[in-house]
Amino acid sequence: MSDAVTRRRRDPETRRREIVAAAAELIVEVGVGALTHRMIAARAGVPLGATTQYFATLDELRSEALRHLVADVDSRMQGIRSVLTERGATPAVIAELIVQGLADARAMEADRAVVTAAVNDPQLRELARRWSAQMAGFLTGDYGLERATAAAIFIDGVLWHSRINDEPLSGAFIESALAAILGESIRPSSVSD
């Protein structure tokens, strides 16, 4: 028996995390509804019974995998917050971040998987709503709640548009639309007279 297999057997928490990570990868690839214990076990490289040893039901395992994906999105949201704080929440910076996000296929699939699952799962729905609320929160100080909320809704639409269209929206279009939605910043200028 290899050392890696022996270590995994001795460390149930590592095995559990591997099963969750495998389920999350599969959700991104095939969707929540197609997930099976057999698929997860094969991806994680564990016996089929291991998935039921650590998770009472497939629904419990799906929920853990979706929460794993949510943690990834939360991490990306903190990165967005940092960039907006450092560079300013201008339409140009926001558009640049959106274009970068659209280029990350795995992140886009993870977001799609969580939001799609959230349609039927009230707990996930609250988590999915949180991302739009966070984006609006990042912009509220500069543009007010109403315009920040409108921009967050527009950004959600851009993400879904990219999922169903072959050609993504251009950065210039996204920036122009955000400029129209956001208007001028309400934050006082830091330039002294």
Short mmCIF file of C-alpha atoms in Angstrom, two decimals:
data_model
loop_
_atom_site.label_atom_id
_atom_site.label_comp_id
_atom_site.label_asym_id
_atom_site.label_seq_id
_atom_site.Cartn_x
_atom_site.Cartn_y
_atom_site.Cartn_z
CA MET A 1 0.00 0.00 0.00
CA SER A 2 1.36 3.42 -0.90
CA ASP A 3 2.19 5.99 1.76
CA ALA A 4 -0.36 8.43 0.29
CA VAL A 5 -3.19 5.90 0.58
CA THR A 6 -2.15 5.00 4.13
CA ARG A 7 -2.05 8.69 5.15
CA ARG A 8 -5.52 9.28 3.65
CA ARG A 9 -6.95 6.37 5.60
CA ARG A 10 -5.45 7.72 8.80
CA ASP A 11 -6.72 11.24 8.13
CA PRO A 12 -10.50 11.13 7.71
CA GLU A 13 -10.77 14.94 7.48
CA THR A 14 -8.42 15.00 4.47
CA ARG A 15 -10.46 12.27 2.79
CA ARG A 16 -13.67 14.17 3.51
CA ARG A 17 -12.19 17.36 1.99
CA GLU A 18 -11.06 15.41 -1.09
CA ILE A 19 -14.57 14.03 -1.56
CA VAL A 20 -16.07 17.53 -1.24
CA ALA A 21 -13.51 18.98 -3.69
CA ALA A 22 -14.24 16.18 -6.18
CA ALA A 23 -17.98 16.83 -5.89
CA ALA A 24 -17.42 20.57 -6.40
CA GLU A 25 -15.36 19.92 -9.55
CA LEU A 26 -18.09 17.65 -10.89
CA ILE A 27 -20.82 20.19 -10.13
CA VAL A 28 -18.91 22.70 -12.24
CA GLU A 29 -18.49 20.17 -15.05
CA VAL A 30 -21.84 18.35 -15.15
CA GLY A 31 -24.19 20.32 -12.91
CA VAL A 32 -25.78 19.61 -9.55
CA GLY A 33 -28.52 17.35 -10.88
CA ALA A 34 -26.15 14.92 -12.61
CA LEU A 35 -24.03 14.29 -9.53
CA THR A 36 -23.88 10.70 -8.24
CA HIS A 37 -22.01 8.94 -5.45
CA ARG A 38 -20.26 6.78 -8.05
CA MET A 39 -19.00 9.79 -10.03
CA ILE A 40 -17.75 11.51 -6.90
CA ALA A 41 -15.98 8.41 -5.59
CA ALA A 42 -14.26 7.87 -8.94
CA ARG A 43 -13.11 11.51 -9.13
CA ALA A 44 -11.88 11.51 -5.52
CA GLY A 45 -10.16 8.14 -5.96
CA VAL A 46 -11.98 6.59 -3.00
CA PRO A 47 -14.16 3.51 -2.63
CA LEU A 48 -17.83 4.12 -3.38
CA GLY A 49 -18.76 3.51 0.26
CA ALA A 50 -16.54 6.35 1.42
CA THR A 51 -18.99 8.94 0.09
CA THR A 52 -21.77 7.53 2.27
CA GLN A 53 -19.40 7.00 5.20
CA TYR A 54 -18.73 10.74 5.41
CA PHE A 55 -22.09 12.07 4.17
CA ALA A 56 -25.49 10.71 5.20
CA THR A 57 -27.09 11.62 1.87
CA LEU A 58 -26.16 12.77 -1.59
CA ASP A 59 -27.98 16.02 -0.84
CA GLU A 60 -25.70 16.60 2.16
CA LEU A 61 -22.65 16.02 -0.03
CA ARG A 62 -24.02 18.32 -2.75
CA SER A 63 -24.61 21.04 -0.17
CA GLU A 64 -21.05 20.76 1.13
CA ALA A 65 -19.68 20.89 -2.42
CA LEU A 66 -21.75 23.96 -3.21
CA ARG A 67 -20.52 25.64 -0.03
CA HIS A 68 -16.98 24.84 -1.19
CA LEU A 69 -17.73 26.66 -4.44
CA VAL A 70 -19.29 29.55 -2.52
CA ALA A 71 -16.06 29.93 -0.53
CA ASP A 72 -14.15 30.26 -3.82
CA VAL A 73 -16.50 32.99 -5.01
CA ASP A 74 -16.26 34.76 -1.66
CA SER A 75 -12.48 34.78 -2.02
CA ARG A 76 -12.76 36.33 -5.50
CA MET A 77 -15.17 38.94 -4.11
CA GLN A 78 -12.57 39.98 -1.54
CA GLY A 79 -10.06 40.35 -4.38
CA ILE A 80 -12.52 42.62 -6.19
CA ARG A 81 -12.99 44.69 -3.04
CA SER A 82 -9.22 45.10 -2.72
CA VAL A 83 -8.82 46.25 -6.32
CA LEU A 84 -11.72 48.71 -6.06
CA THR A 85 -10.32 50.11 -2.81
CA GLU A 86 -6.84 50.44 -4.28
CA ARG A 87 -7.69 51.71 -7.77
CA GLY A 88 -11.10 53.30 -7.28
CA ALA A 89 -14.57 52.06 -8.18
CA THR A 90 -14.67 53.68 -11.60
CA PRO A 91 -16.60 52.19 -14.54
CA ALA A 92 -13.25 51.51 -16.25
CA VAL A 93 -11.84 49.53 -13.31
CA ILE A 94 -15.11 47.64 -12.79
CA ALA A 95 -15.30 46.78 -16.51
CA GLU A 96 -11.69 45.57 -16.43
CA LEU A 97 -12.49 43.29 -13.50
CA ILE A 98 -15.57 41.93 -15.26
CA VAL A 99 -13.61 41.16 -18.43
CA GLN A 100 -10.95 39.40 -16.35
CA GLY A 101 -13.66 37.42 -14.58
CA LEU A 102 -15.29 36.41 -17.86
CA ALA A 103 -11.94 35.02 -19.03
CA ASP A 104 -11.76 32.66 -16.02
CA ALA A 105 -13.82 29.74 -17.35
CA ARG A 106 -13.70 27.73 -14.14
CA ALA A 107 -14.81 30.66 -12.02
CA MET A 108 -17.65 31.36 -14.43
CA GLU A 109 -18.78 27.73 -14.31
CA ALA A 110 -18.59 27.67 -10.52
CA ASP A 111 -20.68 30.84 -10.30
CA ARG A 112 -23.21 29.43 -12.78
CA ALA A 113 -23.45 26.15 -10.86
CA VAL A 114 -24.12 27.87 -7.53
CA VAL A 115 -26.61 30.38 -8.91
CA THR A 116 -28.45 27.69 -10.88
CA ALA A 117 -28.68 25.49 -7.77
CA ALA A 118 -29.82 28.51 -5.75
CA VAL A 119 -32.99 28.74 -7.82
CA ASN A 120 -34.28 25.63 -6.00
CA ASP A 121 -32.39 25.84 -2.70
CA PRO A 122 -33.38 28.69 -0.35
CA GLN A 123 -30.14 28.42 1.67
CA LEU A 124 -28.02 28.74 -1.46
CA ARG A 125 -30.29 31.50 -2.73
CA GLU A 126 -29.31 33.59 0.26
CA LEU A 127 -25.63 32.94 -0.43
CA ALA A 128 -26.01 33.78 -4.13
CA ARG A 129 -27.84 37.02 -3.28
CA ARG A 130 -24.99 37.94 -0.98
CA TRP A 131 -22.61 38.33 -3.94
CA SER A 132 -24.80 40.92 -5.63
CA ALA A 133 -25.31 42.66 -2.30
CA GLN A 134 -21.55 42.71 -1.73
CA MET A 135 -20.95 44.23 -5.16
CA ALA A 136 -23.58 46.88 -4.50
CA GLY A 137 -21.97 47.49 -1.11
CA PHE A 138 -18.58 48.02 -2.74
CA LEU A 139 -20.11 50.78 -4.90
CA THR A 140 -22.61 52.43 -2.53
CA GLY A 141 -20.12 54.86 -0.97
CA ASP A 142 -19.24 56.25 -4.39
CA TYR A 143 -22.61 56.14 -6.15
CA GLY A 144 -25.41 55.71 -3.62
CA LEU A 145 -27.48 52.60 -2.96
CA GLU A 146 -29.86 52.86 -5.92
CA ARG A 147 -27.19 53.27 -8.62
CA ALA A 148 -24.91 50.71 -6.93
CA THR A 149 -27.76 48.18 -6.87
CA ALA A 150 -28.54 48.86 -10.55
CA ALA A 151 -24.86 48.31 -11.42
CA ALA A 152 -24.79 45.03 -9.46
CA ILE A 153 -27.89 43.84 -11.34
CA PHE A 154 -26.27 44.83 -14.64
CA ILE A 155 -23.11 42.90 -13.70
CA ASP A 156 -25.21 39.80 -12.91
CA GLY A 157 -26.81 40.19 -16.34
CA VAL A 158 -23.42 40.48 -18.04
CA LEU A 159 -22.31 37.23 -16.40
CA TRP A 160 -25.44 35.38 -17.53
CA HIS A 161 -25.23 36.94 -21.00
CA SER A 162 -21.75 35.48 -21.34
CA ARG A 163 -23.09 32.00 -20.50
CA ILE A 164 -25.65 31.95 -23.32
CA ASN A 165 -23.86 33.89 -26.06
CA ASP A 166 -20.84 32.90 -28.09
CA GLU A 167 -19.37 36.40 -28.17
CA PRO A 168 -18.74 38.11 -24.84
CA LEU A 169 -19.58 41.76 -24.44
CA SER A 170 -16.63 44.05 -25.04
CA GLY A 171 -14.92 45.84 -22.19
CA ALA A 172 -15.73 49.15 -23.89
CA PHE A 173 -19.45 48.30 -23.98
CA ILE A 174 -19.44 47.20 -20.32
CA GLU A 175 -17.60 50.36 -19.26
CA SER A 176 -19.97 52.60 -21.23
CA ALA A 177 -23.05 50.92 -19.77
CA LEU A 178 -21.65 51.13 -16.23
CA ALA A 179 -20.84 54.82 -16.73
CA ALA A 180 -24.45 55.41 -17.79
CA ILE A 181 -25.82 53.45 -14.83
CA LEU A 182 -23.49 54.87 -12.20
CA GLY A 183 -23.13 58.46 -13.36
CA GLU A 184 -20.83 60.70 -11.37
CA SER A 185 -19.44 59.69 -8.02
CA ILE A 186 -21.16 61.22 -5.00
CA ARG A 187 -17.98 60.89 -2.94
CA PRO A 188 -16.46 64.31 -2.25
CA SER A 189 -13.35 65.03 -4.24
CA SER A 190 -10.11 64.75 -2.27
CA VAL A 191 -8.52 67.51 -4.35
CA SER A 192 -8.09 70.67 -2.28
CA ASP A 193 -8.67 74.11 -3.74
#
